[in-house]
């Protein structure tokens, strides 16, 4: 029995109609490129969010979660409106709003995706509920359309100005693959990615430094990118070709915008290079690209933090092929591609350096490229 079904029975004293699970994701490479119409290469985690759901016939929504089992939030579907309720339950309430259904339901949530660590716990939550309502109510949306609509939940209902990568990853990833998503072309390509088979692990170091994307630094970076595009007279930074980067930077004449633009344009190229390196089984090249991506997001995009930089440096010192922060940044997690036999000592080194610096102990674990959202009961 899973935690969501158990909670459902306990809180609502009945059986759910079904249970759906959606994963968080690690973004292998392609950071802060999605809202610039660029390229990303995420893969789905084995860690997932479960939503046990039962249809109601009175148009009411009731929401509860094992993280806070004493609170049941009730909202009539007729009263759904962006921004309400505030907090995590808004991510659930915004799903029927984006799917344009006024059918009510009871839902119980349970999750193993760490929250606020850059592994997309919010998309896992939205997509578990989204896939569940789509199947349970027979709404008939394709996974691509579900990804588009659940992205609206986050952007317009919750008000977090994120790009669309996380919902695509949670709904469309397949086991043993990373997904190359070209936002402008709206195309996806499954790239074979089996680090364990090649003798490596993807190690995640969750620094436990927490971020939020509803405003603040994330939104400020997005504004910098939009301002740069406007100054260059293009729709988005995707329109700046890698080959034309130097002349574009000359035109900007503002050090901050130069740095943001250089990150986005070089990062798009690194995504393509990483996909090609994976195709060629060239793992050292993949590692170098990850590390170059970290340097770029740290120095040019300024979206890292001291704990992430130290984690990356320690992982590299311990023999990782490459390491970088992953996700929105300003906290959250770093990833590294590490030979299996070096993984244990790399973890030990990071733990002891964090302790020496007086940081909160990190949560360190290995991730495996897993399948996207699915019904599990
Ligand atoms: C967050 C957002 C994504 C993406 C990343 C940065 O995770 O949800 O859409 O913009 O940050 O790459």
GROMACS .gro file of C-alpha atoms and ligand atoms in nm:
model
  389
    1UNK     CA    1   0.000   0.000   0.000
    2UNK     CA    2   0.135   0.345  -0.079
    3UNK     CA    3   0.140   0.645   0.154
    4UNK     CA    4  -0.110   0.849  -0.047
    5UNK     CA    5  -0.374   0.572  -0.051
    6UNK     CA    6  -0.321   0.512   0.321
    7UNK     CA    7  -0.363   0.880   0.400
    8UNK     CA    8  -0.670   0.896   0.176
    9UNK     CA    9  -0.843   0.613   0.364
   10UNK     CA   10  -0.754   0.764   0.699
   11UNK     CA   11  -0.866   1.121   0.620
   12UNK     CA   12  -1.167   1.064   0.393
   13UNK     CA   13  -1.271   0.721   0.526
   14UNK     CA   14  -1.320   0.579   0.177
   15UNK     CA   15  -1.123   0.424  -0.110
   16UNK     CA   16  -0.958   0.645  -0.373
   17UNK     CA   17  -1.061   0.584  -0.736
   18UNK     CA   18  -0.692   0.566  -0.829
   19UNK     CA   19  -0.338   0.673  -0.741
   20UNK     CA   20  -0.106   0.857  -0.979
   21UNK     CA   21   0.267   0.917  -0.941
   22UNK     CA   22   0.483   1.185  -1.103
   23UNK     CA   23   0.859   1.225  -1.063
   24UNK     CA   24   1.079   1.519  -0.979
   25UNK     CA   25   1.366   1.575  -1.218
   26UNK     CA   26   1.735   1.647  -1.231
   27UNK     CA   27   1.832   1.888  -1.503
   28UNK     CA   28   2.150   1.738  -1.644
   29UNK     CA   29   2.230   2.059  -1.831
   30UNK     CA   30   2.053   2.363  -1.980
   31UNK     CA   31   1.986   2.600  -1.691
   32UNK     CA   32   1.777   2.915  -1.720
   33UNK     CA   33   1.740   2.848  -2.089
   34UNK     CA   34   1.381   2.724  -2.102
   35UNK     CA   35   1.215   3.064  -2.056
   36UNK     CA   36   1.450   3.195  -2.325
   37UNK     CA   37   1.299   2.953  -2.579
   38UNK     CA   38   1.619   2.747  -2.550
   39UNK     CA   39   1.732   2.390  -2.492
   40UNK     CA   40   1.730   2.171  -2.179
   41UNK     CA   41   1.830   1.812  -2.101
   42UNK     CA   42   1.657   1.688  -1.784
   43UNK     CA   43   1.581   1.336  -1.668
   44UNK     CA   44   1.316   1.202  -1.430
   45UNK     CA   45   1.400   1.087  -1.077
   46UNK     CA   46   1.289   0.772  -0.906
   47UNK     CA   47   1.163   1.005  -0.629
   48UNK     CA   48   0.797   1.088  -0.696
   49UNK     CA   49   0.486   1.254  -0.567
   50UNK     CA   50   0.176   1.039  -0.528
   51UNK     CA   51  -0.181   1.167  -0.560
   52UNK     CA   52  -0.467   0.942  -0.446
   53UNK     CA   53  -0.784   1.086  -0.597
   54UNK     CA   54  -1.157   1.024  -0.584
   55UNK     CA   55  -1.416   1.208  -0.787
   56UNK     CA   56  -1.694   1.398  -0.603
   57UNK     CA   57  -2.029   1.497  -0.742
   58UNK     CA   58  -2.076   1.825  -0.556
   59UNK     CA   59  -1.804   2.037  -0.719
   60UNK     CA   60  -1.597   2.055  -0.398
   61UNK     CA   61  -1.220   1.997  -0.386
   62UNK     CA   62  -1.062   1.869  -0.064
   63UNK     CA   63  -0.684   1.851  -0.036
   64UNK     CA   64  -0.461   1.693   0.227
   65UNK     CA   65  -0.099   1.585   0.245
   66UNK     CA   66   0.107   1.349   0.457
   67UNK     CA   67   0.351   1.636   0.515
   68UNK     CA   68   0.076   1.814   0.712
   69UNK     CA   69  -0.188   1.550   0.788
   70UNK     CA   70  -0.389   1.762   1.031
   71UNK     CA   71  -0.497   2.014   0.771
   72UNK     CA   72  -0.772   1.955   0.512
   73UNK     CA   73  -0.822   2.237   0.265
   74UNK     CA   74  -1.165   2.266   0.102
   75UNK     CA   75  -1.242   2.478  -0.207
   76UNK     CA   76  -1.549   2.475  -0.434
   77UNK     CA   77  -1.429   2.448  -0.797
   78UNK     CA   78  -1.653   2.745  -0.884
   79UNK     CA   79  -1.438   2.964  -0.658
   80UNK     CA   80  -1.101   2.872  -0.805
   81UNK     CA   81  -0.904   3.187  -0.882
   82UNK     CA   82  -0.532   3.245  -0.940
   83UNK     CA   83  -0.341   3.297  -0.619
   84UNK     CA   84  -0.593   3.117  -0.399
   85UNK     CA   85  -0.523   2.935  -0.180
   86UNK     CA   86  -0.170   3.059  -0.114
   87UNK     CA   87   0.098   2.802  -0.032
   88UNK     CA   88   0.146   2.447  -0.155
   89UNK     CA   89  -0.226   2.365  -0.197
   90UNK     CA   90  -0.244   2.633  -0.469
   91UNK     CA   91  -0.037   2.395  -0.684
   92UNK     CA   92  -0.320   2.141  -0.654
   93UNK     CA   93  -0.609   2.388  -0.687
   94UNK     CA   94  -0.451   2.537  -1.000
   95UNK     CA   95  -0.469   2.204  -1.184
   96UNK     CA   96  -0.848   2.178  -1.238
   97UNK     CA   97  -0.838   2.551  -1.319
   98UNK     CA   98  -0.580   2.491  -1.596
   99UNK     CA   99  -0.764   2.180  -1.717
  100UNK     CA  100  -1.088   2.382  -1.725
  101UNK     CA  101  -1.291   2.130  -1.531
  102UNK     CA  102  -1.535   2.205  -1.252
  103UNK     CA  103  -1.567   1.844  -1.137
  104UNK     CA  104  -1.487   1.812  -0.766
  105UNK     CA  105  -1.252   1.561  -0.605
  106UNK     CA  106  -1.081   1.452  -0.284
  107UNK     CA  107  -0.704   1.416  -0.305
  108UNK     CA  108  -0.436   1.293  -0.065
  109UNK     CA  109  -0.073   1.372  -0.144
  110UNK     CA  110   0.244   1.196  -0.037
  111UNK     CA  111   0.588   1.275  -0.175
  112UNK     CA  112   0.947   1.159  -0.165
  113UNK     CA  113   1.075   1.450  -0.377
  114UNK     CA  114   1.274   1.690  -0.158
  115UNK     CA  115   1.106   2.032  -0.151
  116UNK     CA  116   1.300   2.344  -0.248
  117UNK     CA  117   1.610   2.157  -0.359
  118UNK     CA  118   1.593   2.232  -0.732
  119UNK     CA  119   1.453   1.887  -0.812
  120UNK     CA  120   1.111   2.012  -0.914
  121UNK     CA  121   0.887   1.898  -0.634
  122UNK     CA  122   0.628   2.149  -0.755
  123UNK     CA  123   0.605   1.998  -1.105
  124UNK     CA  124   0.586   1.648  -0.952
  125UNK     CA  125   0.287   1.760  -0.746
  126UNK     CA  126   0.111   1.939  -1.032
  127UNK     CA  127   0.173   1.657  -1.279
  128UNK     CA  128   0.057   1.378  -1.044
  129UNK     CA  129  -0.272   1.563  -0.993
  130UNK     CA  130  -0.291   1.664  -1.360
  131UNK     CA  131  -0.245   1.314  -1.496
  132UNK     CA  132  -0.486   1.181  -1.235
  133UNK     CA  133  -0.767   1.426  -1.318
  134UNK     CA  134  -0.709   1.383  -1.691
  135UNK     CA  135  -0.750   1.005  -1.668
  136UNK     CA  136  -1.015   0.994  -1.398
  137UNK     CA  137  -1.244   1.254  -1.558
  138UNK     CA  138  -1.169   1.135  -1.914
  139UNK     CA  139  -1.056   1.484  -2.018
  140UNK     CA  140  -0.857   1.345  -2.311
  141UNK     CA  141  -0.555   1.577  -2.305
  142UNK     CA  142  -0.235   1.442  -2.462
  143UNK     CA  143   0.074   1.444  -2.239
  144UNK     CA  144   0.212   1.738  -2.438
  145UNK     CA  145  -0.107   1.935  -2.381
  146UNK     CA  146  -0.107   1.835  -2.014
  147UNK     CA  147   0.251   1.965  -1.985
  148UNK     CA  148   0.143   2.295  -2.141
  149UNK     CA  149  -0.157   2.331  -1.912
  150UNK     CA  150   0.019   2.225  -1.592
  151UNK     CA  151   0.285   2.483  -1.676
  152UNK     CA  152   0.002   2.740  -1.677
  153UNK     CA  153  -0.089   2.620  -1.328
  154UNK     CA  154   0.256   2.719  -1.206
  155UNK     CA  155   0.286   3.043  -1.408
  156UNK     CA  156  -0.063   3.183  -1.391
  157UNK     CA  157  -0.234   3.022  -1.094
  158UNK     CA  158   0.055   3.001  -0.847
  159UNK     CA  159   0.234   3.298  -1.003
  160UNK     CA  160   0.584   3.145  -1.029
  161UNK     CA  161   0.745   3.270  -1.354
  162UNK     CA  162   0.914   2.937  -1.434
  163UNK     CA  163   0.985   2.792  -1.779
  164UNK     CA  164   0.819   2.473  -1.903
  165UNK     CA  165   1.101   2.222  -1.857
  166UNK     CA  166   0.984   2.061  -1.535
  167UNK     CA  167   0.638   1.957  -1.650
  168UNK     CA  168   0.779   1.819  -1.977
  169UNK     CA  169   1.031   1.612  -1.780
  170UNK     CA  170   0.778   1.486  -1.527
  171UNK     CA  171   0.525   1.382  -1.791
  172UNK     CA  172   0.737   1.272  -2.087
  173UNK     CA  173   1.063   1.120  -1.960
  174UNK     CA  174   1.133   0.752  -2.014
  175UNK     CA  175   1.353   0.522  -1.809
  176UNK     CA  176   1.723   0.517  -1.901
  177UNK     CA  177   1.697   0.842  -2.094
  178UNK     CA  178   1.733   1.216  -2.060
  179UNK     CA  179   1.494   1.426  -2.264
  180UNK     CA  180   1.627   1.691  -2.502
  181UNK     CA  181   1.355   1.955  -2.510
  182UNK     CA  182   1.380   2.234  -2.762
  183UNK     CA  183   1.135   2.490  -2.629
  184UNK     CA  184   1.114   2.703  -2.943
  185UNK     CA  185   1.060   2.408  -3.175
  186UNK     CA  186   0.842   2.244  -2.908
  187UNK     CA  187   1.017   1.917  -2.990
  188UNK     CA  188   1.145   1.642  -2.765
  189UNK     CA  189   1.412   1.385  -2.832
  190UNK     CA  190   1.485   1.093  -2.597
  191UNK     CA  191   1.863   1.064  -2.543
  192UNK     CA  192   1.995   0.734  -2.410
  193UNK     CA  193   2.146   0.804  -2.067
  194UNK     CA  194   2.260   0.509  -1.858
  195UNK     CA  195   2.541   0.626  -1.630
  196UNK     CA  196   2.533   0.311  -1.416
  197UNK     CA  197   2.577   0.088  -1.720
  198UNK     CA  198   2.888   0.291  -1.808
  199UNK     CA  199   3.034   0.265  -1.454
  200UNK     CA  200   2.920   0.604  -1.323
  201UNK     CA  201   2.675   0.745  -1.075
  202UNK     CA  202   2.492   1.074  -1.082
  203UNK     CA  203   2.538   1.191  -0.725
  204UNK     CA  204   2.309   1.464  -0.592
  205UNK     CA  205   2.420   1.687  -0.307
  206UNK     CA  206   2.120   1.871  -0.166
  207UNK     CA  207   2.282   2.161   0.018
  208UNK     CA  208   1.961   2.214   0.220
  209UNK     CA  209   1.980   2.584   0.133
  210UNK     CA  210   1.622   2.661   0.033
  211UNK     CA  211   1.498   2.881  -0.247
  212UNK     CA  212   1.161   2.987  -0.386
  213UNK     CA  213   1.090   3.076  -0.747
  214UNK     CA  214   0.771   3.277  -0.705
  215UNK     CA  215   0.967   3.599  -0.709
  216UNK     CA  216   1.304   3.740  -0.613
  217UNK     CA  217   1.623   3.640  -0.787
  218UNK     CA  218   1.468   3.395  -1.035
  219UNK     CA  219   1.230   3.661  -1.166
  220UNK     CA  220   1.514   3.915  -1.174
  221UNK     CA  221   1.725   3.686  -1.395
  222UNK     CA  222   1.431   3.635  -1.624
  223UNK     CA  223   1.388   4.012  -1.653
  224UNK     CA  224   1.758   4.055  -1.736
  225UNK     CA  225   1.718   3.805  -2.020
  226UNK     CA  226   1.408   3.979  -2.152
  227UNK     CA  227   1.579   4.317  -2.134
  228UNK     CA  228   1.882   4.181  -2.322
  229UNK     CA  229   1.660   4.039  -2.595
  230UNK     CA  230   1.474   4.369  -2.625
  231UNK     CA  231   1.802   4.564  -2.651
  232UNK     CA  232   1.919   4.327  -2.923
  233UNK     CA  233   1.588   4.364  -3.107
  234UNK     CA  234   1.505   3.991  -3.091
  235UNK     CA  235   1.207   3.805  -2.947
  236UNK     CA  236   1.414   3.595  -2.703
  237UNK     CA  237   1.780   3.513  -2.642
  238UNK     CA  238   1.729   3.194  -2.845
  239UNK     CA  239   1.753   3.422  -3.148
  240UNK     CA  240   2.119   3.493  -3.070
  241UNK     CA  241   2.321   3.230  -3.254
  242UNK     CA  242   2.630   3.095  -3.082
  243UNK     CA  243   2.840   3.206  -3.381
  244UNK     CA  244   2.709   3.564  -3.344
  245UNK     CA  245   2.759   3.587  -2.969
  246UNK     CA  246   3.053   3.830  -2.968
  247UNK     CA  247   2.883   4.084  -3.187
  248UNK     CA  248   2.563   4.058  -2.981
  249UNK     CA  249   2.760   4.119  -2.660
  250UNK     CA  250   2.927   4.425  -2.816
  251UNK     CA  251   2.584   4.572  -2.883
  252UNK     CA  252   2.463   4.527  -2.525
  253UNK     CA  253   2.715   4.759  -2.360
  254UNK     CA  254   2.600   4.667  -2.007
  255UNK     CA  255   2.816   4.432  -1.804
  256UNK     CA  256   2.528   4.257  -1.626
  257UNK     CA  257   2.329   4.196  -1.944
  258UNK     CA  258   2.645   4.081  -2.123
  259UNK     CA  259   2.700   3.816  -1.856
  260UNK     CA  260   2.339   3.693  -1.856
  261UNK     CA  261   2.333   3.671  -2.235
  262UNK     CA  262   2.669   3.493  -2.254
  263UNK     CA  263   2.542   3.231  -2.011
  264UNK     CA  264   2.219   3.161  -2.199
  265UNK     CA  265   2.374   3.144  -2.545
  266UNK     CA  266   2.672   2.928  -2.443
  267UNK     CA  267   2.445   2.706  -2.231
  268UNK     CA  268   2.223   2.627  -2.529
  269UNK     CA  269   2.535   2.518  -2.715
  270UNK     CA  270   2.648   2.304  -2.419
  271UNK     CA  271   2.314   2.125  -2.420
  272UNK     CA  272   2.361   2.028  -2.783
  273UNK     CA  273   2.722   1.926  -2.718
  274UNK     CA  274   2.617   1.715  -2.418
  275UNK     CA  275   2.352   1.532  -2.619
  276UNK     CA  276   2.614   1.463  -2.888
  277UNK     CA  277   2.869   1.346  -2.627
  278UNK     CA  278   2.611   1.107  -2.478
  279UNK     CA  279   2.533   0.972  -2.824
  280UNK     CA  280   2.907   0.912  -2.871
  281UNK     CA  281   2.946   0.756  -2.523
  282UNK     CA  282   3.207   1.021  -2.451
  283UNK     CA  283   3.166   1.048  -2.074
  284UNK     CA  284   3.473   1.268  -2.008
  285UNK     CA  285   3.330   1.522  -2.254
  286UNK     CA  286   2.995   1.512  -2.072
  287UNK     CA  287   3.176   1.580  -1.744
  288UNK     CA  288   3.367   1.877  -1.887
  289UNK     CA  289   3.046   2.028  -2.020
  290UNK     CA  290   2.876   1.997  -1.679
  291UNK     CA  291   3.165   2.174  -1.509
  292UNK     CA  292   3.174   2.447  -1.776
  293UNK     CA  293   2.799   2.496  -1.720
  294UNK     CA  294   2.861   2.548  -1.349
  295UNK     CA  295   3.132   2.807  -1.412
  296UNK     CA  296   2.895   2.991  -1.644
  297UNK     CA  297   2.597   2.991  -1.409
  298UNK     CA  298   2.817   3.087  -1.114
  299UNK     CA  299   3.013   3.369  -1.277
  300UNK     CA  300   2.788   3.497  -1.555
  301UNK     CA  301   2.436   3.415  -1.442
  302UNK     CA  302   2.518   3.454  -1.071
  303UNK     CA  303   2.257   3.196  -0.970
  304UNK     CA  304   2.477   2.979  -0.746
  305UNK     CA  305   2.562   3.015  -0.377
  306UNK     CA  306   2.863   2.940  -0.161
  307UNK     CA  307   2.736   2.598  -0.046
  308UNK     CA  308   2.676   2.489  -0.407
  309UNK     CA  309   3.017   2.614  -0.520
  310UNK     CA  310   3.191   2.430  -0.238
  311UNK     CA  311   2.996   2.111  -0.312
  312UNK     CA  312   3.093   2.133  -0.680
  313UNK     CA  313   3.460   2.199  -0.599
  314UNK     CA  314   3.475   1.911  -0.351
  315UNK     CA  315   3.309   1.670  -0.592
  316UNK     CA  316   3.560   1.765  -0.861
  317UNK     CA  317   3.850   1.735  -0.614
  318UNK     CA  318   3.723   1.386  -0.532
  319UNK     CA  319   3.759   1.280  -0.893
  320UNK     CA  320   3.414   1.353  -1.041
  321UNK     CA  321   3.422   1.381  -1.421
  322UNK     CA  322   3.206   1.691  -1.392
  323UNK     CA  323   2.980   1.873  -1.147
  324UNK     CA  324   2.734   2.160  -1.144
  325UNK     CA  325   2.438   2.308  -0.963
  326UNK     CA  326   2.105   2.191  -1.100
  327UNK     CA  327   1.765   2.360  -1.114
  328UNK     CA  328   1.676   2.720  -1.052
  329UNK     CA  329   1.971   2.783  -0.819
  330UNK     CA  330   2.028   3.024  -0.528
  331UNK     CA  331   2.040   2.710  -0.315
  332UNK     CA  332   1.916   2.359  -0.376
  333UNK     CA  333   2.127   2.080  -0.519
  334UNK     CA  334   2.449   2.011  -0.707
  335UNK     CA  335   2.501   1.704  -0.923
  336UNK     CA  336   2.817   1.521  -1.021
  337UNK     CA  337   2.908   1.247  -1.260
  338UNK     CA  338   3.131   1.019  -1.053
  339UNK     CA  339   3.290   0.681  -1.125
  340UNK     CA  340   3.110   0.428  -0.905
  341UNK     CA  341   3.426   0.335  -0.714
  342UNK     CA  342   3.491   0.701  -0.622
  343UNK     CA  343   3.137   0.780  -0.514
  344UNK     CA  344   3.167   0.686  -0.145
  345UNK     CA  345   3.483   0.887  -0.085
  346UNK     CA  346   3.335   1.185  -0.275
  347UNK     CA  347   3.033   1.181  -0.044
  348UNK     CA  348   3.256   1.160   0.263
  349UNK     CA  349   3.464   1.455   0.146
  350UNK     CA  350   3.158   1.675   0.084
  351UNK     CA  351   3.012   1.585   0.424
  352UNK     CA  352   3.329   1.662   0.611
  353UNK     CA  353   3.395   1.991   0.428
  354UNK     CA  354   3.036   2.101   0.495
  355UNK     CA  355   3.088   2.020   0.864
  356UNK     CA  356   3.420   2.211   0.870
  357UNK     CA  357   3.241   2.516   0.726
  358UNK     CA  358   2.958   2.494   0.979
  359UNK     CA  359   2.700   2.429   0.704
  360UNK     CA  360   2.381   2.229   0.761
  361UNK     CA  361   2.462   1.861   0.683
  362UNK     CA  362   2.384   1.794   0.315
  363UNK     CA  363   2.152   1.521   0.193
  364UNK     CA  364   2.351   1.311  -0.056
  365UNK     CA  365   2.201   1.045  -0.278
  366UNK     CA  366   2.230   0.879  -0.617
  367UNK     CA  367   1.970   0.928  -0.890
  368UNK     CA  368   1.874   0.698  -1.173
  369UNK     CA  369   1.708   0.815  -1.497
  370UNK     CA  370   1.351   0.697  -1.444
  371UNK     CA  371   1.011   0.693  -1.611
  372UNK     CA  372   0.768   0.984  -1.625
  373UNK     CA  373   0.429   1.010  -1.457
  374UNK     CA  374   0.204   0.706  -1.445
  375UNK     CA  375  -0.097   0.552  -1.273
  376UNK     CA  376   0.017   0.315  -0.997
  377UNK     CA  377  -0.311   0.193  -0.847
  378LIG     C1  378   1.330   2.616  -1.229
  378LIG     C2  379   1.216   2.634  -1.326
  378LIG     C3  380   1.252   2.578  -1.463
  378LIG     C4  381   1.386   2.632  -1.511
  378LIG     C5  382   1.493   2.616  -1.403
  378LIG     C6  383   1.623   2.679  -1.441
  378LIG     O1  384   1.348   2.482  -1.200
  378LIG     O2  385   1.101   2.568  -1.279
  378LIG     O3  386   1.150   2.608  -1.556
  378LIG     O4  387   1.375   2.766  -1.553
  378LIG     O5  388   1.450   2.672  -1.280
  378LIG     O6  389   1.678   2.614  -1.549
   0.00000   0.00000   0.00000
